[in-house]
């Protein structure tokens, strides 16, 4: 019996821990080739290795989604590696927990840069590839 995501290529932002890591593993288990996008290389490579060890296919791409140029470059690298993108799971997020009401303007700007702008940047960079796949899907976590 075929897996639900056989033939799909999925980008998972923030795929190096938590919900993103669990999603990357699930997508791989269901047959997708998984592009793990995250800032922290050590954790990202560990997730890549764990997926490969369980028989899945994954590649870690270091990327800060708040940096538009990095996003554009990495999305093109994903396409060069796997030939397409058919699933985008935007999960990267951040912010200091419990800092309100003492959050600095700079801290808040970083939250917006990652959680809002980063989602926009990755969607925009992947959009044409998702359309070309014929069945592109986007899931945005918030």
CSV table of C-alpha atoms in Angstrom, one decimal:
chain,number,residue,atom,x,y,z
A,1,UNK,CA,0.0,0.0,0.0
A,2,UNK,CA,1.3,3.5,-0.9
A,3,UNK,CA,2.1,6.0,1.7
A,4,UNK,CA,0.1,9.2,1.8
A,5,UNK,CA,3.0,11.4,0.8
A,6,UNK,CA,4.8,9.2,-1.7
A,7,UNK,CA,6.3,11.4,-4.4
A,8,UNK,CA,6.0,14.6,-2.4
A,9,UNK,CA,8.8,17.0,-1.4
A,10,UNK,CA,8.1,18.8,1.9
A,11,UNK,CA,9.8,21.8,3.4
A,12,UNK,CA,9.5,21.9,7.2
A,13,UNK,CA,10.6,25.2,8.7
A,14,UNK,CA,11.7,24.9,12.3
A,15,UNK,CA,12.1,21.2,11.7
A,16,UNK,CA,14.9,20.8,14.2
A,17,UNK,CA,12.8,20.5,17.3
A,18,UNK,CA,9.3,20.2,18.8
A,19,UNK,CA,6.3,20.1,16.5
A,20,UNK,CA,8.5,20.7,13.4
A,21,UNK,CA,10.8,17.8,14.2
A,22,UNK,CA,7.8,15.5,14.8
A,23,UNK,CA,6.2,16.7,11.5
A,24,UNK,CA,9.4,16.1,9.6
A,25,UNK,CA,9.5,12.5,10.9
A,26,UNK,CA,5.8,11.9,10.1
A,27,UNK,CA,6.2,13.3,6.6
A,28,UNK,CA,9.2,11.1,6.0
A,29,UNK,CA,7.4,8.0,7.4
A,30,UNK,CA,4.5,8.8,5.0
A,31,UNK,CA,6.9,8.8,2.0
A,32,UNK,CA,7.9,12.5,1.5
A,33,UNK,CA,11.4,13.7,0.9
A,34,UNK,CA,11.9,16.2,3.7
A,35,UNK,CA,13.8,19.5,3.6
A,36,UNK,CA,14.5,20.5,7.1
A,37,UNK,CA,15.0,24.3,7.4
A,38,UNK,CA,16.3,25.7,10.7
A,39,UNK,CA,19.0,28.0,12.1
A,40,UNK,CA,20.6,25.5,14.5
A,41,UNK,CA,22.8,23.2,12.5
A,42,UNK,CA,23.6,20.6,15.1
A,43,UNK,CA,19.9,19.8,15.9
A,44,UNK,CA,18.9,20.0,12.2
A,45,UNK,CA,21.6,17.5,11.2
A,46,UNK,CA,20.5,15.2,14.1
A,47,UNK,CA,16.9,15.2,12.8
A,48,UNK,CA,18.2,14.5,9.2
A,49,UNK,CA,20.3,11.6,10.5
A,50,UNK,CA,17.4,10.2,12.6
A,51,UNK,CA,15.0,10.3,9.6
A,52,UNK,CA,17.6,8.6,7.3
A,53,UNK,CA,18.3,5.9,10.0
A,54,UNK,CA,14.6,5.1,10.0
A,55,UNK,CA,14.6,4.6,6.2
A,56,UNK,CA,13.3,8.1,5.2
A,57,UNK,CA,14.9,10.7,3.0
A,58,UNK,CA,15.8,14.1,4.4
A,59,UNK,CA,18.2,16.9,4.0
A,60,UNK,CA,19.0,19.7,6.5
A,61,UNK,CA,19.3,23.3,5.1
A,62,UNK,CA,20.6,25.9,7.5
A,63,UNK,CA,18.3,29.0,7.2
A,64,UNK,CA,17.1,31.9,9.2
A,65,UNK,CA,13.6,32.4,7.8
A,66,UNK,CA,13.7,36.1,8.9
A,67,UNK,CA,16.4,36.7,6.3
A,68,UNK,CA,14.7,37.0,2.9
A,69,UNK,CA,17.9,36.4,0.9
A,70,UNK,CA,18.7,33.2,2.8
A,71,UNK,CA,15.1,32.0,2.3
A,72,UNK,CA,15.2,32.6,-1.5
A,73,UNK,CA,18.6,30.8,-1.8
A,74,UNK,CA,17.6,27.8,0.3
A,75,UNK,CA,14.3,27.3,-1.4
A,76,UNK,CA,16.1,27.1,-4.8
A,77,UNK,CA,18.6,24.7,-3.2
A,78,UNK,CA,15.7,22.5,-2.1
A,79,UNK,CA,14.4,22.4,-5.7
A,80,UNK,CA,18.0,21.7,-7.0
A,81,UNK,CA,18.2,18.8,-4.5
A,82,UNK,CA,14.8,17.2,-4.9
A,83,UNK,CA,13.4,18.6,-8.2
A,84,UNK,CA,10.3,20.2,-6.8
A,85,UNK,CA,8.3,21.4,-3.7
A,86,UNK,CA,4.8,20.1,-3.1
A,87,UNK,CA,4.3,20.6,0.6
A,88,UNK,CA,5.3,23.6,2.8
A,89,UNK,CA,4.9,23.4,6.6
A,90,UNK,CA,5.7,26.8,8.1
A,91,UNK,CA,6.6,26.1,11.7
A,92,UNK,CA,9.6,28.3,12.5
A,93,UNK,CA,8.8,30.6,15.4
A,94,UNK,CA,10.4,32.2,18.3
A,95,UNK,CA,10.3,34.7,21.1
A,96,UNK,CA,11.2,35.1,24.7
A,97,UNK,CA,8.5,33.3,26.8
A,98,UNK,CA,7.2,35.2,29.8
A,99,UNK,CA,8.8,38.5,28.9
A,100,UNK,CA,5.6,40.5,28.5
A,101,UNK,CA,5.2,43.3,29.4
A,102,UNK,CA,8.9,43.8,29.6
A,103,UNK,CA,9.7,42.7,26.0
A,104,UNK,CA,12.0,45.2,24.3
A,105,UNK,CA,11.1,46.7,20.9
A,106,UNK,CA,14.1,44.8,19.5
A,107,UNK,CA,12.9,41.5,20.9
A,108,UNK,CA,9.4,42.1,19.6
A,109,UNK,CA,10.8,43.0,16.1
A,110,UNK,CA,12.6,39.7,16.1
A,111,UNK,CA,9.4,37.9,17.0
A,112,UNK,CA,7.6,39.6,14.0
A,113,UNK,CA,10.6,39.0,11.7
A,114,UNK,CA,10.6,35.2,12.3
A,115,UNK,CA,6.9,34.4,13.0
A,116,UNK,CA,5.3,36.7,10.5
A,117,UNK,CA,7.8,37.8,7.9
A,118,UNK,CA,9.5,34.5,7.8
A,119,UNK,CA,6.3,32.7,7.0
A,120,UNK,CA,5.6,35.2,4.2
A,121,UNK,CA,9.1,34.9,2.8
A,122,UNK,CA,9.0,31.1,2.6
A,123,UNK,CA,5.5,31.1,1.1
A,124,UNK,CA,6.5,33.6,-1.5
A,125,UNK,CA,9.8,31.8,-2.4
A,126,UNK,CA,8.1,28.4,-2.6
A,127,UNK,CA,4.8,29.6,-4.3
A,128,UNK,CA,5.7,29.0,-7.9
A,129,UNK,CA,7.1,25.6,-7.1
A,130,UNK,CA,4.0,24.6,-5.2
A,131,UNK,CA,1.9,25.6,-8.1
A,132,UNK,CA,4.1,23.7,-10.6
A,133,UNK,CA,3.8,20.6,-8.5
A,134,UNK,CA,0.1,20.5,-9.4
A,135,UNK,CA,-1.0,19.7,-5.9
A,136,UNK,CA,0.9,22.1,-3.6
A,137,UNK,CA,-0.2,22.4,0.0
A,138,UNK,CA,0.7,25.0,2.7
A,139,UNK,CA,0.2,24.6,6.4
A,140,UNK,CA,1.0,27.6,8.6
A,141,UNK,CA,1.4,27.0,12.4
A,142,UNK,CA,0.7,29.9,14.7
